[in-house]
JSON list of C-alpha atoms in Angstrom, two decimals:
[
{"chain": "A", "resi": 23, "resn": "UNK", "atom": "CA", "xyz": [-45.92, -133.54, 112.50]},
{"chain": "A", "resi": 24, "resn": "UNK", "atom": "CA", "xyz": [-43.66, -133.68, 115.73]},
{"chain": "A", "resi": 25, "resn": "UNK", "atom": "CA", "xyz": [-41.24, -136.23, 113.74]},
{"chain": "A", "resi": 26, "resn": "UNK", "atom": "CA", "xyz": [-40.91, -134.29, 110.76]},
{"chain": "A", "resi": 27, "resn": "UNK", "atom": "CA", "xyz": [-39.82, -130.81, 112.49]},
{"chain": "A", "resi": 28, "resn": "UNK", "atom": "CA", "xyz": [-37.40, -132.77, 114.78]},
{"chain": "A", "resi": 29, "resn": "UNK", "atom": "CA", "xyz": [-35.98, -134.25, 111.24]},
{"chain": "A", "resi": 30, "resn": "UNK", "atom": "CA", "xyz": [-35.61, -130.97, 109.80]},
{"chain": "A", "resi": 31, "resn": "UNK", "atom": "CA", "xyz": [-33.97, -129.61, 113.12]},
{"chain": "A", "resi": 32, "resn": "UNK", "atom": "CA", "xyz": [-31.63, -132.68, 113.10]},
{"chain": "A", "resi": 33, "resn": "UNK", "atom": "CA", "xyz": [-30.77, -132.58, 109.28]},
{"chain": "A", "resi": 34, "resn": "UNK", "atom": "CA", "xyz": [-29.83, -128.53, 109.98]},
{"chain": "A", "resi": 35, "resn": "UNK", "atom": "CA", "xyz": [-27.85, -129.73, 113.03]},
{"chain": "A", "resi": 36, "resn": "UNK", "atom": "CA", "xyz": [-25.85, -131.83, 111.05]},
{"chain": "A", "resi": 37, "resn": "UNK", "atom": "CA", "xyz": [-25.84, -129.36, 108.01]},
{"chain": "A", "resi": 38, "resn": "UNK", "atom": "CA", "xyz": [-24.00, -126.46, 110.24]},
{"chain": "A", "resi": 39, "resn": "UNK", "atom": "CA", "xyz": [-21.88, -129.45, 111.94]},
{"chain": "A", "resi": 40, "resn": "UNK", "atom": "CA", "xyz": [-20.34, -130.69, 108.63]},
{"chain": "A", "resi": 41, "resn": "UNK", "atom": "CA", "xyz": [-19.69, -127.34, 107.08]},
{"chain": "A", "resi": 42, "resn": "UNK", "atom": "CA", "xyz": [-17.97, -126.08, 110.22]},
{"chain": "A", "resi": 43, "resn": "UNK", "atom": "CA", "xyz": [-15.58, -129.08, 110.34]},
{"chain": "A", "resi": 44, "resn": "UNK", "atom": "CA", "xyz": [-15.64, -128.60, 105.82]},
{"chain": "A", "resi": 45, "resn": "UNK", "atom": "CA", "xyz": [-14.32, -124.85, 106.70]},
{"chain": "A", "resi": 46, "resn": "UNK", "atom": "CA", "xyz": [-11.94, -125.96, 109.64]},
{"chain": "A", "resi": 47, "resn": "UNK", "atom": "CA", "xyz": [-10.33, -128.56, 107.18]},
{"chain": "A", "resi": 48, "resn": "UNK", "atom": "CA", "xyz": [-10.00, -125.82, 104.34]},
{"chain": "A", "resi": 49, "resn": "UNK", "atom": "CA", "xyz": [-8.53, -123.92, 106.96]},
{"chain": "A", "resi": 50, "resn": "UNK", "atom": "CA", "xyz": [-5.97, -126.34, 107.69]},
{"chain": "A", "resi": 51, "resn": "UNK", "atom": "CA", "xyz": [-5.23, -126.87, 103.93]},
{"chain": "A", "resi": 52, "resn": "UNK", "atom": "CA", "xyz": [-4.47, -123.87, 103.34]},
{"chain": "A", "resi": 53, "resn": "UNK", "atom": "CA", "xyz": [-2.23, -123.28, 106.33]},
{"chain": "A", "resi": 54, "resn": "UNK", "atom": "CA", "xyz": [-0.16, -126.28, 105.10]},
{"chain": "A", "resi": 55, "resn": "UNK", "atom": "CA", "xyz": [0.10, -125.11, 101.21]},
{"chain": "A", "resi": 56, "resn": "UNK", "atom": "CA", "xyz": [1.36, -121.61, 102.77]},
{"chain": "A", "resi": 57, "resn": "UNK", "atom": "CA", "xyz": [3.84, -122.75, 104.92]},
{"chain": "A", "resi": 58, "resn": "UNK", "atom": "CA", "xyz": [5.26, -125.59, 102.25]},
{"chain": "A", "resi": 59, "resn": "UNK", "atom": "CA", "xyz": [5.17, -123.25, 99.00]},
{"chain": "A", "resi": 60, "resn": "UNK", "atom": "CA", "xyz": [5.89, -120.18, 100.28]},
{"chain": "A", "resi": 61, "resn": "UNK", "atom": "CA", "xyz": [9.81, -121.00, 101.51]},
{"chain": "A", "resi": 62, "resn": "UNK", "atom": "CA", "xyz": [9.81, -122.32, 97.71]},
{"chain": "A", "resi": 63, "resn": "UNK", "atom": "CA", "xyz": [8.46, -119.67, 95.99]},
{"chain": "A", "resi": 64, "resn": "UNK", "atom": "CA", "xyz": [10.58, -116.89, 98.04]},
{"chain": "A", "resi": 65, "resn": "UNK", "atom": "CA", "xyz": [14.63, -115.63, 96.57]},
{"chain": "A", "resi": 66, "resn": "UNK", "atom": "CA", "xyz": [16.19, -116.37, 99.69]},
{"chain": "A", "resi": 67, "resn": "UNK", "atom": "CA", "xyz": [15.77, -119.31, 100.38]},
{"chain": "A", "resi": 68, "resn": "UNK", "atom": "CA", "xyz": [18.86, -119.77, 103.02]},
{"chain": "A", "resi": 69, "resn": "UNK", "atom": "CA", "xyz": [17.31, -117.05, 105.62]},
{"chain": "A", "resi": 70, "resn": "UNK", "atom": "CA", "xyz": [13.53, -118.57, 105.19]},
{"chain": "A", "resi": 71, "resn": "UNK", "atom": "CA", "xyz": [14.65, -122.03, 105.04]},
{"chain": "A", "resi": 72, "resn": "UNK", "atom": "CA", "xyz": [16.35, -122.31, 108.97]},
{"chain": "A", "resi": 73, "resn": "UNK", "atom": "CA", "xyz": [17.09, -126.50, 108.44]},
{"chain": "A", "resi": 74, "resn": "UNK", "atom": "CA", "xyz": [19.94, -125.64, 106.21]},
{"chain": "A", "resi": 75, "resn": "UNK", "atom": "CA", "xyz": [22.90, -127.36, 108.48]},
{"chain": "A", "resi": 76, "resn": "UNK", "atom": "CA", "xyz": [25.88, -126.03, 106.15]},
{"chain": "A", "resi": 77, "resn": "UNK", "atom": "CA", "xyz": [26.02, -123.36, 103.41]},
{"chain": "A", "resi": 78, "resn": "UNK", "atom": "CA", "xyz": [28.13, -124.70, 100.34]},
{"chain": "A", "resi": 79, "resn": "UNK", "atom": "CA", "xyz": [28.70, -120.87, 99.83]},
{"chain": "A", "resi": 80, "resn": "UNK", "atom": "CA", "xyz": [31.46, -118.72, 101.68]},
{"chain": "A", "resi": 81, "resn": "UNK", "atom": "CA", "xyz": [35.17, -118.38, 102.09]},
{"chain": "A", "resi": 82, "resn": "UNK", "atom": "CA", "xyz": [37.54, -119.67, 98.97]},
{"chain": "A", "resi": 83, "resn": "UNK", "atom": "CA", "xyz": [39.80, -122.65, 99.91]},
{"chain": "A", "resi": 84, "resn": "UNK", "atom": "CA", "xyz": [43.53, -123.25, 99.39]},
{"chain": "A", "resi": 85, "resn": "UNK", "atom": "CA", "xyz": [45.48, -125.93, 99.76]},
{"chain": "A", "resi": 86, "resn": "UNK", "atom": "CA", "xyz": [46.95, -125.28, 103.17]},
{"chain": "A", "resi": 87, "resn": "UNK", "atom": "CA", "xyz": [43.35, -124.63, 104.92]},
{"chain": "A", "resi": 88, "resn": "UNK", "atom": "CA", "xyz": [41.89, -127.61, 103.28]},
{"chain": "A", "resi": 89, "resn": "UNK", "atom": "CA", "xyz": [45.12, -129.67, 104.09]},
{"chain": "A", "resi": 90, "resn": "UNK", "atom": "CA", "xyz": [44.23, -128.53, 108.04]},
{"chain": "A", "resi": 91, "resn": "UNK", "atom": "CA", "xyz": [40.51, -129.23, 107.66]},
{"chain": "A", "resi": 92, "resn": "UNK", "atom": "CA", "xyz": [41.51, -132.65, 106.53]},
{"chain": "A", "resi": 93, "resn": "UNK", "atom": "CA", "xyz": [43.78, -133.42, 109.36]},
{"chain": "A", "resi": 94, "resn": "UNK", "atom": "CA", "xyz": [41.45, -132.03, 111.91]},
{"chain": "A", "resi": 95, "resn": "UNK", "atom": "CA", "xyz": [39.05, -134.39, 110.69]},
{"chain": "A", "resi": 96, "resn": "UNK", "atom": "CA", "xyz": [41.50, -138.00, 110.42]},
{"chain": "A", "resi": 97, "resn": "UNK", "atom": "CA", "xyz": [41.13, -137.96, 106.68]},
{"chain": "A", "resi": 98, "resn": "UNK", "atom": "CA", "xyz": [44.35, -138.57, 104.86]},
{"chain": "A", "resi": 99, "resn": "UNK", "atom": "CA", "xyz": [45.59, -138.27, 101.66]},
{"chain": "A", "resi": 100, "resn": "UNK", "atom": "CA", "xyz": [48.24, -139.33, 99.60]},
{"chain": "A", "resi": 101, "resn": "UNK", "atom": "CA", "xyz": [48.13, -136.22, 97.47]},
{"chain": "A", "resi": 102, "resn": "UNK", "atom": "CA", "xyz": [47.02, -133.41, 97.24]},
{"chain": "A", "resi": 103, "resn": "UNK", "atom": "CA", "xyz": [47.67, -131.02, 94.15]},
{"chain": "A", "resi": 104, "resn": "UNK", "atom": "CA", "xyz": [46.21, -127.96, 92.38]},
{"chain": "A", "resi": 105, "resn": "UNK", "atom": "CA", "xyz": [45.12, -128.63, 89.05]},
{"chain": "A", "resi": 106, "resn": "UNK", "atom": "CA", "xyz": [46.90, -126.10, 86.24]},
{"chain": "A", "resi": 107, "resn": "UNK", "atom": "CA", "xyz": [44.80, -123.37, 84.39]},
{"chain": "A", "resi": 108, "resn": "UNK", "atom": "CA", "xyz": [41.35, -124.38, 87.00]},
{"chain": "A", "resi": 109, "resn": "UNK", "atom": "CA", "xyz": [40.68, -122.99, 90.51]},
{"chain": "A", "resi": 110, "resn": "UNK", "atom": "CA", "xyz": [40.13, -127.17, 91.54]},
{"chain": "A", "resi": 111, "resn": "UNK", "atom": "CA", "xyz": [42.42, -129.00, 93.80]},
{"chain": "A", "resi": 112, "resn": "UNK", "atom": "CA", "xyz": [42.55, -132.57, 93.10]},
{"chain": "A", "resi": 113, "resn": "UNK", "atom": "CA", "xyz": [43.06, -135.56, 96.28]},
{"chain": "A", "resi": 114, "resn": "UNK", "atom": "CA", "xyz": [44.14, -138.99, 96.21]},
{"chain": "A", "resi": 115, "resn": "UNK", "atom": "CA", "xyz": [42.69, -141.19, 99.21]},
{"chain": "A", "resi": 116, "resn": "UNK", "atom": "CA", "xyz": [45.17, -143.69, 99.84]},
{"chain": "A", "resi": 117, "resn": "UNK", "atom": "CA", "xyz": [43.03, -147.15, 99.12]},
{"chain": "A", "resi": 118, "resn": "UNK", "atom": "CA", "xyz": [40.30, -144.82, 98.36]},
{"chain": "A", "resi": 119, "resn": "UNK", "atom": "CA", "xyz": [38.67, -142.41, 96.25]},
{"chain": "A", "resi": 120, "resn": "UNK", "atom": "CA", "xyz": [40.12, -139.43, 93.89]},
{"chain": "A", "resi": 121, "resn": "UNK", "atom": "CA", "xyz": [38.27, -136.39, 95.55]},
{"chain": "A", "resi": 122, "resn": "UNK", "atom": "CA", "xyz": [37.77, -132.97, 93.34]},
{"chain": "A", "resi": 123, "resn": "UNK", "atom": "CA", "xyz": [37.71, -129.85, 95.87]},
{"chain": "A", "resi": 124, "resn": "UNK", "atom": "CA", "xyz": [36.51, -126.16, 94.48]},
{"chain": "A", "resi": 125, "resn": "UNK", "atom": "CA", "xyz": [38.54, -123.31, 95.55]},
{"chain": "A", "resi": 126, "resn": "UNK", "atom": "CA", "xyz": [35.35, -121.37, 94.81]},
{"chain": "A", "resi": 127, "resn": "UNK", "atom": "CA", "xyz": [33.78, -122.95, 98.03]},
{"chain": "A", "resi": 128, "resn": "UNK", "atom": "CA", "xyz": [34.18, -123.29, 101.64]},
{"chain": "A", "resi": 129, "resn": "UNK", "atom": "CA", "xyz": [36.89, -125.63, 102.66]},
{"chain": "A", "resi": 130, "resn": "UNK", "atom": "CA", "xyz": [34.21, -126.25, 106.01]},
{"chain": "A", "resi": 131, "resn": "UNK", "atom": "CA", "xyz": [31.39, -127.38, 103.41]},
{"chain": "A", "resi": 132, "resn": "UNK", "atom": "CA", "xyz": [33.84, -129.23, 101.78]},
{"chain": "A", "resi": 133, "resn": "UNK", "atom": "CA", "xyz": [35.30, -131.57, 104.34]},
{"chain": "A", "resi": 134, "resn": "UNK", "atom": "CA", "xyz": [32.22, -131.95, 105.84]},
{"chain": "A", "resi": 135, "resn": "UNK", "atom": "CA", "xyz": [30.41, -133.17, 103.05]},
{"chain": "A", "resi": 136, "resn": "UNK", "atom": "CA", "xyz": [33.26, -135.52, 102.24]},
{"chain": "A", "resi": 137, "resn": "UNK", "atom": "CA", "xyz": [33.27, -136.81, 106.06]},
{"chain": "A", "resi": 138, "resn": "UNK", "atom": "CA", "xyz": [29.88, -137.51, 105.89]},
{"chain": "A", "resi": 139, "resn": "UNK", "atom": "CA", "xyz": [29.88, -139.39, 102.62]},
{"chain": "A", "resi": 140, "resn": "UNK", "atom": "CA", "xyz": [32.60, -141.08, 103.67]},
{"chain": "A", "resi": 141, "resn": "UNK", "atom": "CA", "xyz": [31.23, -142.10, 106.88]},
{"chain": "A", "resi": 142, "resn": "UNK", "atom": "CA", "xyz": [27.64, -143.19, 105.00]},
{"chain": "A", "resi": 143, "resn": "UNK", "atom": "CA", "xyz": [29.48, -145.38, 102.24]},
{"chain": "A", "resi": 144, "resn": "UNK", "atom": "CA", "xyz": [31.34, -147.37, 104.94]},
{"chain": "A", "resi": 145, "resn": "UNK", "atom": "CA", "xyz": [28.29, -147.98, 107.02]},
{"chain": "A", "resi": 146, "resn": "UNK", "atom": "CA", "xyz": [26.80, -149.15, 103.56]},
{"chain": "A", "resi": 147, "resn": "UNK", "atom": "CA", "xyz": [30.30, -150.98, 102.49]},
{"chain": "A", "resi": 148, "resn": "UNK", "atom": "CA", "xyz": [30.48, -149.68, 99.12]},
{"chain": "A", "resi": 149, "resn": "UNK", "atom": "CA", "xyz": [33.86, -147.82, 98.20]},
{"chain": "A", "resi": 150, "resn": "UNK", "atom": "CA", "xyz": [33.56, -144.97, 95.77]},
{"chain": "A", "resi": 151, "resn": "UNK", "atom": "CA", "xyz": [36.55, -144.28, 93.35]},
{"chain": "A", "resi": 152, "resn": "UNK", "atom": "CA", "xyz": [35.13, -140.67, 92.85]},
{"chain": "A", "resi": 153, "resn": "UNK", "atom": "CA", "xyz": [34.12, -137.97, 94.58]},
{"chain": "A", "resi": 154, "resn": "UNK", "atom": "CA", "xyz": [33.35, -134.29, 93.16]},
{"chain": "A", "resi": 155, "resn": "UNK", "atom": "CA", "xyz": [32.90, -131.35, 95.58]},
{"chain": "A", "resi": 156, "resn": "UNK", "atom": "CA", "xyz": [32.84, -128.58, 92.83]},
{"chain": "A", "resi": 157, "resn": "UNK", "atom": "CA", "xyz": [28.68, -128.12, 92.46]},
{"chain": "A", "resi": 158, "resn": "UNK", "atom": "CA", "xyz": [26.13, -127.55, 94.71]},
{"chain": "A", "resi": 159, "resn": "UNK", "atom": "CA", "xyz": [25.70, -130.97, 95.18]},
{"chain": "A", "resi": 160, "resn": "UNK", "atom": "CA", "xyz": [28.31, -133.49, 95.51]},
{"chain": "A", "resi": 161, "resn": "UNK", "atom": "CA", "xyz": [28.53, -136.44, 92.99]},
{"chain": "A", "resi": 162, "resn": "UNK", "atom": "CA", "xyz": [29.53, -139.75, 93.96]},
{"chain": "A", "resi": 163, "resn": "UNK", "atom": "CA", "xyz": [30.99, -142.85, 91.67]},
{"chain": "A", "resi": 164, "resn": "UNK", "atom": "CA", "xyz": [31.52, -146.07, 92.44]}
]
């Protein structure tokens, strides 16, 4: 009789001990699905979203700004010309790639994003012939 009632007592032990650590893990579930989905879900993404290092959105470019960015950062060009009828302002890397910059986007975005693809592709020591600033994301051709 004494063996059975300490079973019971044991089983409900355990019974309360596994659904506390069941509702603790739930708990923690739950807390992770907010905090991933919710910057997702949300409009504005740029003022929930803090990791964002540069915004490809700001200030128009022309030539002469993006001709100083350039040179504050040691990139040179051979050429650098604005394309008729388009707001895009096309660059010719000596012994490198054709680069497409948007006027439409911030010359600091830009150069940066072209600095650090640069800087990637000759770790890697592949040389692209094309590189296109104009979207949201750059594209890269090889």
């Amino acid at each position: 009789m004494v063996n059975r009632a300490a079973k019971r007592r044991f089983r409900k032990i355990v019974l309360i001990i596994a659904s506390l650590v069941g509702f603790i893990a739930a708990l923690i579930v739950v807390y992770i699905v907010v905090t991933r989905l919710l910057p997702l879900l949300s409009n504005n993404n740029y003022a929930t979203n803090s990791s964002k290092i540069i915004d490809p959105y700001g200030k128009t470019t022309n030539i002469g700004e993006l001709e100083k960015k350039l040179n504050e950062k040691n990139l040179v060009f051979s050429s650098l010309d604005q394309a008729s009828m388009s707001s895009v302002i096309i660059g010719k890397m000596p012994e490198g790639p054709t680069v497409y910059f948007s006027e439409s986007k911030d010359v600091e975005w830009q150069v940066g994003a072209l600095t650090l693809i640069l800087s990637h592709l000759t770790i890697d020591n592949k040389k692209p012939t094309f590189v296109d600033l104009r979207g949201t994301k750059p594209i890269v051709k090889f």
